[in-house]
Every structure is written in C-alpha cells, then in structure tokens.
PDB file of C-alpha atoms in Angstrom:
ATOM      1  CA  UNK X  12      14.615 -10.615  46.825  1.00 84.00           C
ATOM      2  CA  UNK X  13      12.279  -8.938  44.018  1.00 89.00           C
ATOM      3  CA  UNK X  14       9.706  -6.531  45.679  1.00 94.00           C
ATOM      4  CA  UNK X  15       7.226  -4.553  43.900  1.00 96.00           C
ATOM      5  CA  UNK X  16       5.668  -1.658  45.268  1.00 95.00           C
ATOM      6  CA  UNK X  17       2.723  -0.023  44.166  1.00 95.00           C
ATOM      7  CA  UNK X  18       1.356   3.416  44.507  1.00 95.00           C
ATOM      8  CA  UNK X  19      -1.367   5.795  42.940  1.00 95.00           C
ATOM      9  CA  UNK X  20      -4.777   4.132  43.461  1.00 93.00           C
ATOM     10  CA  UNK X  21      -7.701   6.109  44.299  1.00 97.00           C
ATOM     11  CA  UNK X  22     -11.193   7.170  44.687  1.00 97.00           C
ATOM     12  CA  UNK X  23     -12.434   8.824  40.611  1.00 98.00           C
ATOM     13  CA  UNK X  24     -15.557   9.468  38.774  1.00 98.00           C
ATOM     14  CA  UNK X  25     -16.698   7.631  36.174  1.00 98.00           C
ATOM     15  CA  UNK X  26     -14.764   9.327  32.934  1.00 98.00           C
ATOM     16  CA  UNK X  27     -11.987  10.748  35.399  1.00 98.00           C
ATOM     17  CA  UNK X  28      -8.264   9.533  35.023  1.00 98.00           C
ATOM     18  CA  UNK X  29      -5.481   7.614  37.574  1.00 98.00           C
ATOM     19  CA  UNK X  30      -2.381   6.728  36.915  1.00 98.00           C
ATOM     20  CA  UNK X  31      -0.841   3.759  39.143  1.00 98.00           C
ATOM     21  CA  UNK X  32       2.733   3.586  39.663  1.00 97.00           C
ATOM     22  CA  UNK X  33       5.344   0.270  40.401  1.00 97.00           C
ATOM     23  CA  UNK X  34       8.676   0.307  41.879  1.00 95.00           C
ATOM     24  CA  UNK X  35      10.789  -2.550  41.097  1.00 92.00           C
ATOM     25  CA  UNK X  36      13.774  -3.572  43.398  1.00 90.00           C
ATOM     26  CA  UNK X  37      15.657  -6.308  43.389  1.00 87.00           C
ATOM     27  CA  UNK X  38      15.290  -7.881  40.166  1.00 81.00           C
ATOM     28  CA  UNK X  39      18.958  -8.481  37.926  1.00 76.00           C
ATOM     29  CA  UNK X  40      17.656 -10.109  35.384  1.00 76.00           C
ATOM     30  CA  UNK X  41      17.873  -8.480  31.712  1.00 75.00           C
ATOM     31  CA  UNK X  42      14.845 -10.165  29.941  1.00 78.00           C
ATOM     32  CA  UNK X  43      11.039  -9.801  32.079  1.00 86.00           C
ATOM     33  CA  UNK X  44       7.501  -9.521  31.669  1.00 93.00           C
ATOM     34  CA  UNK X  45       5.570  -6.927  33.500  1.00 94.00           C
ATOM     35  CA  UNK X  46       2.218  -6.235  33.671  1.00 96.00           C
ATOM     36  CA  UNK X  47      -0.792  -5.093  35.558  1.00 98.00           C
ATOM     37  CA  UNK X  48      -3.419  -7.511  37.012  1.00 98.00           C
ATOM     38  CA  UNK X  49      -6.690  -6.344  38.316  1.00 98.00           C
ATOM     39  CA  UNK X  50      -8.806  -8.740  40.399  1.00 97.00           C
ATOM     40  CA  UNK X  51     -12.548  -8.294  41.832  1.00 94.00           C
ATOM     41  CA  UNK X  52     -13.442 -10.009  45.139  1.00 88.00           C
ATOM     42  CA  UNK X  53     -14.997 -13.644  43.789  1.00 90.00           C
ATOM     43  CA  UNK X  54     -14.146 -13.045  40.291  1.00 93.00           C
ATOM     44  CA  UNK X  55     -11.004 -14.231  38.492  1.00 94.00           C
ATOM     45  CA  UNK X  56      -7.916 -12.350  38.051  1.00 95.00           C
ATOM     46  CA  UNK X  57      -7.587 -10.703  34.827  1.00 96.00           C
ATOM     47  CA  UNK X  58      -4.363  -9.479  33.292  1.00 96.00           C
ATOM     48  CA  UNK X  59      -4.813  -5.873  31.982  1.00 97.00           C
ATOM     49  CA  UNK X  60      -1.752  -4.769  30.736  1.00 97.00           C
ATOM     50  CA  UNK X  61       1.825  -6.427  30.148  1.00 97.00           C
ATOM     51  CA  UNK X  62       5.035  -5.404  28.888  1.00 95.00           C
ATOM     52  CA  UNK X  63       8.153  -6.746  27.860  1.00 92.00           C
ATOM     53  CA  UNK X  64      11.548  -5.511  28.540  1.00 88.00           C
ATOM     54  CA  UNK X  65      12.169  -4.333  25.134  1.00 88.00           C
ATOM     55  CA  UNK X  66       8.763  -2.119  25.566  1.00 90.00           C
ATOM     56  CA  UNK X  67       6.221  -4.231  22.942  1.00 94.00           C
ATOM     57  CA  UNK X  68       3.561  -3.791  25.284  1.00 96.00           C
ATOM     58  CA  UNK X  69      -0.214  -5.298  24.908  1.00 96.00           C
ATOM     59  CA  UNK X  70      -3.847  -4.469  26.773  1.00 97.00           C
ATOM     60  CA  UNK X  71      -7.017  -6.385  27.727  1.00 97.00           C
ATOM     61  CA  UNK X  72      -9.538  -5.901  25.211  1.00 97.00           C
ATOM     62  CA  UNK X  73     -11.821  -4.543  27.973  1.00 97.00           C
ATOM     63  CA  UNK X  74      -9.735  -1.442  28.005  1.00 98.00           C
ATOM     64  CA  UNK X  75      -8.177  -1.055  24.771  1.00 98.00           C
ATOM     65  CA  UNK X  76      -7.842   2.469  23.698  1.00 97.00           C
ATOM     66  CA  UNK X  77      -8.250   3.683  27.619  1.00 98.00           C
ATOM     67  CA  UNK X  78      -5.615   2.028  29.287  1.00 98.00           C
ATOM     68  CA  UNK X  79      -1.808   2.297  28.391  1.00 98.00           C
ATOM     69  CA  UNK X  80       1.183   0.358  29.896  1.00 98.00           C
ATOM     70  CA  UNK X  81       4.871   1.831  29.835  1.00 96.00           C
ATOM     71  CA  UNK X  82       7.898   1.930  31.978  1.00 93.00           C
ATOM     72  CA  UNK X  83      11.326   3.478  32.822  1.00 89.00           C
ATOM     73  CA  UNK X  84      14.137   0.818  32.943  1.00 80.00           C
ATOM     74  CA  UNK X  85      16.596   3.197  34.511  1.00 81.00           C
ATOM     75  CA  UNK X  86      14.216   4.341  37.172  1.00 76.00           C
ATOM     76  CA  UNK X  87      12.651   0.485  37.141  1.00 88.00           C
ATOM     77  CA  UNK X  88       9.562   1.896  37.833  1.00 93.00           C
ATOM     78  CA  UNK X  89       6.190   0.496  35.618  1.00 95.00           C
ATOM     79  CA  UNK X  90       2.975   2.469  34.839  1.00 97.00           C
ATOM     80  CA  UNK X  91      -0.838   2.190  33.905  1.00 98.00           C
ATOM     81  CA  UNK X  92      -2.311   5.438  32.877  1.00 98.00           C
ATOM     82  CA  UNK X  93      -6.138   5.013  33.046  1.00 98.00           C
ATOM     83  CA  UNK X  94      -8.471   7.279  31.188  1.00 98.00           C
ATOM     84  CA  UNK X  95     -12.215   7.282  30.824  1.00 98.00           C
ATOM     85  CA  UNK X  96     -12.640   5.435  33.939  1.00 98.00           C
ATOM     86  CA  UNK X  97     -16.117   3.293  33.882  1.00 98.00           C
ATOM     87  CA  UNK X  98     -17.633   1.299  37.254  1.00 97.00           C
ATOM     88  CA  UNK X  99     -16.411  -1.548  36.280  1.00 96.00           C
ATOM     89  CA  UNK X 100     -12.656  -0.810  36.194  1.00 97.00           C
ATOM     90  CA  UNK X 101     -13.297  -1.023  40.338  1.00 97.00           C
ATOM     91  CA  UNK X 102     -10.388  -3.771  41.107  1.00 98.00           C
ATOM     92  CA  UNK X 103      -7.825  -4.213  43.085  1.00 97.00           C
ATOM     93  CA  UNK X 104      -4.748  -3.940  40.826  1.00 98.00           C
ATOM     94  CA  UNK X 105      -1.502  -5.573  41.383  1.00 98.00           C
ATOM     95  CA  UNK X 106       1.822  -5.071  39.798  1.00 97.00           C
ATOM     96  CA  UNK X 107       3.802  -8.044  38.943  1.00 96.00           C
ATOM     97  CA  UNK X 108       6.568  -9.650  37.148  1.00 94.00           C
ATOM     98  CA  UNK X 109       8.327 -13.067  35.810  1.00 91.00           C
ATOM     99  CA  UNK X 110      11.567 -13.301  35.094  1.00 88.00           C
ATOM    100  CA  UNK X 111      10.784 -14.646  31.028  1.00 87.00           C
ATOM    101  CA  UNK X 112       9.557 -12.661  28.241  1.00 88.00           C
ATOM    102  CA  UNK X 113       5.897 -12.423  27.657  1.00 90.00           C
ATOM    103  CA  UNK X 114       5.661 -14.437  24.838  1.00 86.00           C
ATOM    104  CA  UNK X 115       6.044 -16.942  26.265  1.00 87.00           C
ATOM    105  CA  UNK X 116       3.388 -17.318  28.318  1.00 82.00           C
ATOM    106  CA  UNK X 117       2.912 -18.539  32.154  1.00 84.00           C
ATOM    107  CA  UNK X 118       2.286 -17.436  35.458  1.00 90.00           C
ATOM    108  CA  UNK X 119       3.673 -13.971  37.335  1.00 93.00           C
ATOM    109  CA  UNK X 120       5.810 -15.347  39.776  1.00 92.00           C
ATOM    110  CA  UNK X 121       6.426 -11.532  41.866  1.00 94.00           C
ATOM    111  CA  UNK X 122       3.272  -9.629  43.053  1.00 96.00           C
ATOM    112  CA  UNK X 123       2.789  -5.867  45.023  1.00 96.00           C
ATOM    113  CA  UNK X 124       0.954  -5.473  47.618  1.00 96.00           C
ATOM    114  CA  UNK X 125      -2.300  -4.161  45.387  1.00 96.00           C
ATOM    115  CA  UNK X 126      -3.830  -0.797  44.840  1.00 97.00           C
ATOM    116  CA  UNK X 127      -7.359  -0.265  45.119  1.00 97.00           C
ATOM    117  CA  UNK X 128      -9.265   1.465  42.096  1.00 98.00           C
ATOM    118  CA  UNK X 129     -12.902   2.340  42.903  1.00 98.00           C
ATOM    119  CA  UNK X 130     -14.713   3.886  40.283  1.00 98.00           C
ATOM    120  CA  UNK X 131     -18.172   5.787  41.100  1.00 97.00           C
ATOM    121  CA  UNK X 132     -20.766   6.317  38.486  1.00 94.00           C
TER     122      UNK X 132
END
C-alpha cells in the first residue's frame, strides 16, 4: 500500500518562502514520477512540479524560477521549496506519484492527503 504524507504548508506573505515536504512509504518500484499538484476550489488541478527517479525534474511555467522540485531516494522523502510567494500560489497542494516515468505521460495514480498554502498580499 503506497501512502504519501505531506507536511509543511502554511500561512506566508506575499514574497515570503515555504517549503512542503512528502514522505513516501510503501512504494518498491525502481522507476516513478513524482510531482506536486496544486488545486484551487472550482478550478482545475494543475501540476506544478514533477520529477523522475533519476532526478530530471521540470516546473509549471507559472512558477518557473520560484519554485524548485527535488528529493532524497534514501530518505524517500520529495520537496517543493517555494520562494517569492504571490496570492495566487494559494492552493491546496498534493503530493503524488505513478509508478512510470514522467515521460511518459498519464495520470498520478497515489495522492497525500493535501497541504494548504495561503498566500496574503
């Protein structure tokens, strides 16, 4: 049973920093796509960050060059460092997982529970 577990959401200013945190359990598998999705109540999910297991990583263009994605396989733990927060980063952000690279596209088929980022101007 895969679980995902994730921790570090917050209350920040607009310009301020968080850093959100994912434990991974569970999983066996040696190839895996992780990312970060961030959804707004009646507004579509949108994928922010992924990662593959080999660490090429990508980001949304909304938050290119303020958002960064990384991970550490032995502790299987991902992370989203956020930086130069802006209103509209407020989301609920969800850590989750498929069990194929990337690249290749698809669905997440393992969510967390959510973390809520709220971002005042």
């Amino acid at each position: 049973q895969v679980h995902l577990a994730e921790s570090g959401g917050g209350s920040v200013q607009a310009g301020g920093s968080l850093r959100l945190s994912c434990l991974v359990s569970g999983y066996t598998g040696s190839s895996f796509c992780m990312g970060w999705v961030r959804q707004v109540l009646g507004k579509e999910r949108e994928v922010v960050a992924q990662i593959e297991s080999d660490g090429r990583s990508s980001v949304a263009d909304s938050v290119k060059g303020r958002f960064s994605i990384s991970q550490d396989n032995a502790k299987k733990s991902l992370f989203l460092q956020m930086d130069s927060l802006k209103p509209e980063d407020t989301a609920m952000y969800y850590c989750a997982a498929r069990a194929v690279p990337c690249g290749y596209g698809g669905t997440f088929n393992y969510w967390g529970q959510g973390a809520q980022v709220t971002v005042s101007s």
